[in-house]
Amino acid sequence: MISFTLNDKPIKIDADPNMPLLWALRDLLDMTGTKYGCGIAQCGACTVHMDGSPIRSCVMPLATIAGKKITTIEGLPSDASHPIQQAWLDHNVPQCGYCQSGQIMSAVALLSTNPSPNDADIDNAMQGNICRCGTYPRIKAAIKDAASKNSANTTITPNPTISPNPTSSPNSTFDFSLAKNVGEQA
């Protein structure tokens, strides 16, 4: 039996301690907001927070999270009132949307530790999150906007309506700073 806190709710699951957290979230707890992208911690689609820090849940064994606090995208307000969520909407960030939960969780973690990041800080924090649609300039603009509008309100407030059913930092070589809008000069 593995016990941990998920979005501020105590959870106990009976699962293989080597099972990746991602599979426990999606298959055992029906928390499907966290996405599977690569399975080797290189794309960031599976990003969640463990004790406030971003981790790749696809490679994090359940044994590692025992006694820890895990926050998923479902832990953010469902009304999109978190500053990052609002900035994502304001800047039309998602295209296909697949990577967005991981992108948002990385951005929330950044602003919770650095409420006024510069471009290099953003590039460094987001380099492990890959977007096939190439929305990097919009992601960076959204993070800057959220930081400028509401840097004091970057803590995660779990969504009290999410009730998981307990019965049922790797490095990337992608250089976020090189991503440009189509037509933007290099």
PDB file of C-alpha atoms in Angstrom:
ATOM      1  CA  MET A   1       0.000   0.000   0.000  1.00  0.00           C
ATOM      2  CA  ILE A   2       1.429   3.376  -1.019  1.00  0.00           C
ATOM      3  CA  SER A   3       0.170   6.501   0.726  1.00  0.00           C
ATOM      4  CA  PHE A   4       0.605  10.046  -0.546  1.00  0.00           C
ATOM      5  CA  THR A   5      -1.309  13.288  -0.891  1.00  0.00           C
ATOM      6  CA  LEU A   6      -2.890  14.035  -4.263  1.00  0.00           C
ATOM      7  CA  ASN A   7      -4.239  17.541  -4.812  1.00  0.00           C
ATOM      8  CA  ASP A   8      -4.497  17.961  -1.021  1.00  0.00           C
ATOM      9  CA  LYS A   9      -6.393  14.698  -0.519  1.00  0.00           C
ATOM     10  CA  PRO A  10      -4.892  11.651   1.222  1.00  0.00           C
ATOM     11  CA  ILE A  11      -4.584   8.670  -1.124  1.00  0.00           C
ATOM     12  CA  LYS A  12      -3.716   5.027  -0.540  1.00  0.00           C
ATOM     13  CA  ILE A  13      -3.262   2.716  -3.485  1.00  0.00           C
ATOM     14  CA  ASP A  14      -2.323  -0.918  -3.688  1.00  0.00           C
ATOM     15  CA  ALA A  15      -0.030  -1.057  -6.703  1.00  0.00           C
ATOM     16  CA  ASP A  16       3.399  -2.232  -7.768  1.00  0.00           C
ATOM     17  CA  PRO A  17       5.890   0.208  -6.183  1.00  0.00           C
ATOM     18  CA  ASN A  18       7.777   0.263  -9.503  1.00  0.00           C
ATOM     19  CA  MET A  19       4.700   1.417 -11.445  1.00  0.00           C
ATOM     20  CA  PRO A  20       5.258   4.917 -12.851  1.00  0.00           C
ATOM     21  CA  LEU A  21       3.175   7.597 -11.165  1.00  0.00           C
ATOM     22  CA  LEU A  22       1.669   8.525 -14.542  1.00  0.00           C
ATOM     23  CA  TRP A  23       0.009   5.116 -14.902  1.00  0.00           C
ATOM     24  CA  ALA A  24      -1.304   5.202 -11.351  1.00  0.00           C
ATOM     25  CA  LEU A  25      -2.786   8.658 -11.950  1.00  0.00           C
ATOM     26  CA  ARG A  26      -4.412   7.748 -15.250  1.00  0.00           C
ATOM     27  CA  ASP A  27      -5.292   4.068 -14.844  1.00  0.00           C
ATOM     28  CA  LEU A  28      -5.908   3.620 -11.127  1.00  0.00           C
ATOM     29  CA  LEU A  29      -7.140   7.063 -10.076  1.00  0.00           C
ATOM     30  CA  ASP A  30      -8.883   8.183 -13.299  1.00  0.00           C
ATOM     31  CA  MET A  31      -6.913  11.450 -13.326  1.00  0.00           C
ATOM     32  CA  THR A  32      -6.403  11.867 -17.084  1.00  0.00           C
ATOM     33  CA  GLY A  33      -5.263  15.500 -17.216  1.00  0.00           C
ATOM     34  CA  THR A  34      -1.619  14.427 -17.034  1.00  0.00           C
ATOM     35  CA  LYS A  35      -0.585  13.134 -20.462  1.00  0.00           C
ATOM     36  CA  TYR A  36       1.710  10.409 -21.757  1.00  0.00           C
ATOM     37  CA  GLY A  37       4.088  11.765 -24.364  1.00  0.00           C
ATOM     38  CA  CYS A  38       7.370   9.894 -24.582  1.00  0.00           C
ATOM     39  CA  GLY A  39       7.724   7.643 -21.542  1.00  0.00           C
ATOM     40  CA  ILE A  40      11.387   8.625 -21.085  1.00  0.00           C
ATOM     41  CA  ALA A  41      11.073  12.009 -19.346  1.00  0.00           C
ATOM     42  CA  GLN A  42      12.086  14.035 -22.378  1.00  0.00           C
ATOM     43  CA  CYS A  43       8.893  15.808 -23.514  1.00  0.00           C
ATOM     44  CA  GLY A  44       7.315  17.154 -20.307  1.00  0.00           C
ATOM     45  CA  ALA A  45       3.710  16.222 -21.142  1.00  0.00           C
ATOM     46  CA  CYS A  46       3.532  14.207 -17.907  1.00  0.00           C
ATOM     47  CA  THR A  47       4.765  16.999 -15.616  1.00  0.00           C
ATOM     48  CA  VAL A  48       3.243  17.130 -12.142  1.00  0.00           C
ATOM     49  CA  HIS A  49       4.517  18.613  -8.884  1.00  0.00           C
ATOM     50  CA  MET A  50       6.052  16.603  -6.074  1.00  0.00           C
ATOM     51  CA  ASP A  51       6.300  18.714  -2.922  1.00  0.00           C
ATOM     52  CA  GLY A  52       6.017  21.790  -5.159  1.00  0.00           C
ATOM     53  CA  SER A  53       8.738  20.884  -7.668  1.00  0.00           C
ATOM     54  CA  PRO A  54       8.052  19.767 -11.241  1.00  0.00           C
ATOM     55  CA  ILE A  55       8.764  16.103 -11.979  1.00  0.00           C
ATOM     56  CA  ARG A  56       8.174  13.787 -14.924  1.00  0.00           C
ATOM     57  CA  SER A  57       5.566  11.312 -13.737  1.00  0.00           C
ATOM     58  CA  CYS A  58       6.250   8.843 -16.569  1.00  0.00           C
ATOM     59  CA  VAL A  59       9.516   7.759 -14.931  1.00  0.00           C
ATOM     60  CA  MET A  60       8.723   8.362 -11.257  1.00  0.00           C
ATOM     61  CA  PRO A  61       8.093   5.042  -9.475  1.00  0.00           C
ATOM     62  CA  LEU A  62       5.287   5.002  -6.947  1.00  0.00           C
ATOM     63  CA  ALA A  63       7.745   3.961  -4.222  1.00  0.00           C
ATOM     64  CA  THR A  64       9.415   7.366  -4.624  1.00  0.00           C
ATOM     65  CA  ILE A  65       6.248   9.337  -3.922  1.00  0.00           C
ATOM     66  CA  ALA A  66       5.281   7.604  -0.673  1.00  0.00           C
ATOM     67  CA  GLY A  67       4.502  10.304   1.891  1.00  0.00           C
ATOM     68  CA  LYS A  68       4.902  13.100  -0.678  1.00  0.00           C
ATOM     69  CA  LYS A  69       2.507  15.797  -1.854  1.00  0.00           C
ATOM     70  CA  ILE A  70       1.592  15.394  -5.535  1.00  0.00           C
ATOM     71  CA  THR A  71      -0.251  18.088  -7.478  1.00  0.00           C
ATOM     72  CA  THR A  72      -1.609  17.479 -10.969  1.00  0.00           C
ATOM     73  CA  ILE A  73      -3.273  19.793 -13.471  1.00  0.00           C
ATOM     74  CA  GLU A  74      -6.569  18.813 -11.826  1.00  0.00           C
ATOM     75  CA  GLY A  75      -5.225  20.484  -8.672  1.00  0.00           C
ATOM     76  CA  LEU A  76      -5.474  23.894 -10.326  1.00  0.00           C
ATOM     77  CA  PRO A  77      -8.798  25.733 -10.160  1.00  0.00           C
ATOM     78  CA  SER A  78     -11.321  24.297 -12.623  1.00  0.00           C
ATOM     79  CA  ASP A  79     -12.549  27.806 -13.448  1.00  0.00           C
ATOM     80  CA  ALA A  80      -9.147  28.759 -14.961  1.00  0.00           C
ATOM     81  CA  SER A  81      -8.643  31.432 -12.318  1.00  0.00           C
ATOM     82  CA  HIS A  82      -4.981  30.643 -11.670  1.00  0.00           C
ATOM     83  CA  PRO A  83      -2.841  33.432 -13.204  1.00  0.00           C
ATOM     84  CA  ILE A  84      -1.064  30.981 -15.524  1.00  0.00           C
ATOM     85  CA  GLN A  85      -4.325  29.451 -16.726  1.00  0.00           C
ATOM     86  CA  GLN A  86      -5.766  32.895 -17.439  1.00  0.00           C
ATOM     87  CA  ALA A  87      -2.614  33.997 -19.266  1.00  0.00           C
ATOM     88  CA  TRP A  88      -2.736  30.788 -21.352  1.00  0.00           C
ATOM     89  CA  LEU A  89      -6.248  31.729 -22.453  1.00  0.00           C
ATOM     90  CA  ASP A  90      -5.409  35.411 -22.990  1.00  0.00           C
ATOM     91  CA  HIS A  91      -2.437  34.526 -25.219  1.00  0.00           C
ATOM     92  CA  ASN A  92      -4.185  31.732 -27.144  1.00  0.00           C
ATOM     93  CA  VAL A  93      -1.388  29.345 -26.216  1.00  0.00           C
ATOM     94  CA  PRO A  94      -2.876  25.928 -26.997  1.00  0.00           C
ATOM     95  CA  GLN A  95      -3.227  24.654 -30.514  1.00  0.00           C
ATOM     96  CA  CYS A  96      -3.614  20.895 -30.250  1.00  0.00           C
ATOM     97  CA  GLY A  97      -3.426  21.203 -26.454  1.00  0.00           C
ATOM     98  CA  TYR A  98      -1.737  17.870 -25.800  1.00  0.00           C
ATOM     99  CA  CYS A  99       1.360  19.274 -24.063  1.00  0.00           C
ATOM    100  CA  GLN A 100      -0.481  22.014 -22.213  1.00  0.00           C
ATOM    101  CA  SER A 101      -1.009  20.371 -18.826  1.00  0.00           C
ATOM    102  CA  GLY A 102       2.730  19.720 -18.565  1.00  0.00           C
ATOM    103  CA  GLN A 103       3.574  23.201 -19.835  1.00  0.00           C
ATOM    104  CA  ILE A 104       1.190  24.804 -17.339  1.00  0.00           C
ATOM    105  CA  MET A 105       2.514  22.755 -14.419  1.00  0.00           C
ATOM    106  CA  SER A 106       6.104  23.743 -15.267  1.00  0.00           C
ATOM    107  CA  ALA A 107       5.099  27.403 -15.565  1.00  0.00           C
ATOM    108  CA  VAL A 108       3.234  27.315 -12.232  1.00  0.00           C
ATOM    109  CA  ALA A 109       6.303  25.791 -10.562  1.00  0.00           C
ATOM    110  CA  LEU A 110       8.505  28.507 -12.061  1.00  0.00           C
ATOM    111  CA  LEU A 111       6.324  31.366 -10.828  1.00  0.00           C
ATOM    112  CA  SER A 112       5.945  29.844  -7.382  1.00  0.00           C
ATOM    113  CA  THR A 113       9.728  29.968  -6.926  1.00  0.00           C
ATOM    114  CA  ASN A 114      10.493  32.995  -9.110  1.00  0.00           C
ATOM    115  CA  PRO A 115       7.565  35.435  -9.374  1.00  0.00           C
ATOM    116  CA  SER A 116       9.494  37.762 -11.735  1.00  0.00           C
ATOM    117  CA  PRO A 117      11.408  35.549 -14.175  1.00  0.00           C
ATOM    118  CA  ASN A 118      13.486  36.986 -16.996  1.00  0.00           C
ATOM    119  CA  ASP A 119      13.728  35.363 -20.432  1.00  0.00           C
ATOM    120  CA  ALA A 120      16.639  33.125 -19.409  1.00  0.00           C
ATOM    121  CA  ASP A 121      14.750  31.947 -16.315  1.00  0.00           C
ATOM    122  CA  ILE A 122      11.720  31.061 -18.441  1.00  0.00           C
ATOM    123  CA  ASP A 123      13.844  29.282 -21.052  1.00  0.00           C
ATOM    124  CA  ASN A 124      15.606  27.280 -18.351  1.00  0.00           C
ATOM    125  CA  ALA A 125      12.406  26.300 -16.530  1.00  0.00           C
ATOM    126  CA  MET A 126      10.541  25.358 -19.696  1.00  0.00           C
ATOM    127  CA  GLN A 127      13.316  23.641 -21.672  1.00  0.00           C
ATOM    128  CA  GLY A 128      12.092  20.176 -20.700  1.00  0.00           C
ATOM    129  CA  ASN A 129       8.626  20.781 -22.170  1.00  0.00           C
ATOM    130  CA  ILE A 130       8.233  20.181 -25.882  1.00  0.00           C
ATOM    131  CA  CYS A 131       5.370  21.570 -27.963  1.00  0.00           C
ATOM    132  CA  ARG A 132       4.953  19.996 -31.402  1.00  0.00           C
ATOM    133  CA  CYS A 133       2.808  22.930 -32.489  1.00  0.00           C
ATOM    134  CA  GLY A 134       5.617  25.402 -31.777  1.00  0.00           C
ATOM    135  CA  THR A 135       3.723  27.791 -29.507  1.00  0.00           C
ATOM    136  CA  TYR A 136       6.878  28.701 -27.567  1.00  0.00           C
ATOM    137  CA  PRO A 137       6.658  32.475 -28.120  1.00  0.00           C
ATOM    138  CA  ARG A 138       3.062  32.463 -26.835  1.00  0.00           C
ATOM    139  CA  ILE A 139       4.047  30.309 -23.854  1.00  0.00           C
ATOM    140  CA  LYS A 140       6.815  32.737 -22.935  1.00  0.00           C
ATOM    141  CA  ALA A 141       4.493  35.730 -23.374  1.00  0.00           C
ATOM    142  CA  ALA A 142       1.847  34.067 -21.195  1.00  0.00           C
ATOM    143  CA  ILE A 143       4.356  33.377 -18.423  1.00  0.00           C
ATOM    144  CA  LYS A 144       5.601  36.976 -18.526  1.00  0.00           C
ATOM    145  CA  ASP A 145       2.021  38.247 -18.482  1.00  0.00           C
ATOM    146  CA  ALA A 146       1.048  36.071 -15.512  1.00  0.00           C
ATOM    147  CA  ALA A 147       4.158  37.190 -13.659  1.00  0.00           C
ATOM    148  CA  SER A 148       3.481  40.870 -14.302  1.00  0.00           C
ATOM    149  CA  LYS A 149      -0.226  40.725 -13.448  1.00  0.00           C
ATOM    150  CA  ASN A 150      -0.240  38.576 -10.388  1.00  0.00           C
ATOM    151  CA  SER A 151       3.182  37.591  -9.121  1.00  0.00           C
ATOM    152  CA  ALA A 152       1.931  37.457  -5.547  1.00  0.00           C
ATOM    153  CA  ASN A 153      -0.788  34.894  -6.323  1.00  0.00           C
ATOM    154  CA  THR A 154       1.111  31.932  -7.747  1.00  0.00           C
ATOM    155  CA  THR A 155       0.349  29.274  -5.179  1.00  0.00           C
ATOM    156  CA  ILE A 156      -1.661  26.281  -6.270  1.00  0.00           C
ATOM    157  CA  THR A 157      -5.109  26.026  -4.758  1.00  0.00           C
ATOM    158  CA  PRO A 158      -6.374  22.498  -5.312  1.00  0.00           C
ATOM    159  CA  ASN A 159      -9.740  22.057  -6.925  1.00  0.00           C
ATOM    160  CA  PRO A 160     -12.055  20.728  -4.199  1.00  0.00           C
ATOM    161  CA  THR A 161     -14.439  19.192  -6.758  1.00  0.00           C
ATOM    162  CA  ILE A 162     -11.878  16.668  -8.010  1.00  0.00           C
ATOM    163  CA  SER A 163     -12.170  13.444  -6.077  1.00  0.00           C
ATOM    164  CA  PRO A 164      -9.896  10.694  -7.365  1.00  0.00           C
ATOM    165  CA  ASN A 165     -11.142   7.178  -6.900  1.00  0.00           C
ATOM    166  CA  PRO A 166      -8.472   5.298  -4.944  1.00  0.00           C
ATOM    167  CA  THR A 167     -10.155   1.979  -5.712  1.00  0.00           C
ATOM    168  CA  SER A 168     -10.503   1.892  -9.271  1.00  0.00           C
ATOM    169  CA  SER A 169      14.105  16.001 -13.368  1.00  0.00           C
ATOM    170  CA  PRO A 170      15.422  14.906 -16.384  1.00  0.00           C
ATOM    171  CA  ASN A 171      17.233  17.173 -18.786  1.00  0.00           C
ATOM    172  CA  SER A 172      16.233  17.974 -22.343  1.00  0.00           C
ATOM    173  CA  THR A 173      18.496  19.150 -25.125  1.00  0.00           C
ATOM    174  CA  PHE A 174      15.735  21.266 -26.678  1.00  0.00           C
ATOM    175  CA  ASP A 175      16.653  24.957 -26.581  1.00  0.00           C
ATOM    176  CA  PHE A 176      13.399  26.752 -25.774  1.00  0.00           C
ATOM    177  CA  SER A 177      14.975  30.118 -26.595  1.00  0.00           C
ATOM    178  CA  LEU A 178      15.440  29.145 -30.267  1.00  0.00           C
ATOM    179  CA  ALA A 179      11.727  28.684 -30.931  1.00  0.00           C
ATOM    180  CA  LYS A 180      10.343  31.565 -32.998  1.00  0.00           C
ATOM    181  CA  ASN A 181       7.009  32.461 -34.519  1.00  0.00           C
ATOM    182  CA  VAL A 182       6.660  31.806 -38.225  1.00  0.00           C
ATOM    183  CA  GLY A 183       7.922  34.909 -39.967  1.00  0.00           C
ATOM    184  CA  GLU A 184       9.808  36.140 -36.897  1.00  0.00           C
ATOM    185  CA  GLN A 185      13.433  36.903 -37.648  1.00  0.00           C
ATOM    186  CA  ALA A 186      16.029  34.746 -35.931  1.00  0.00           C
TER     187      ALA A 186
END
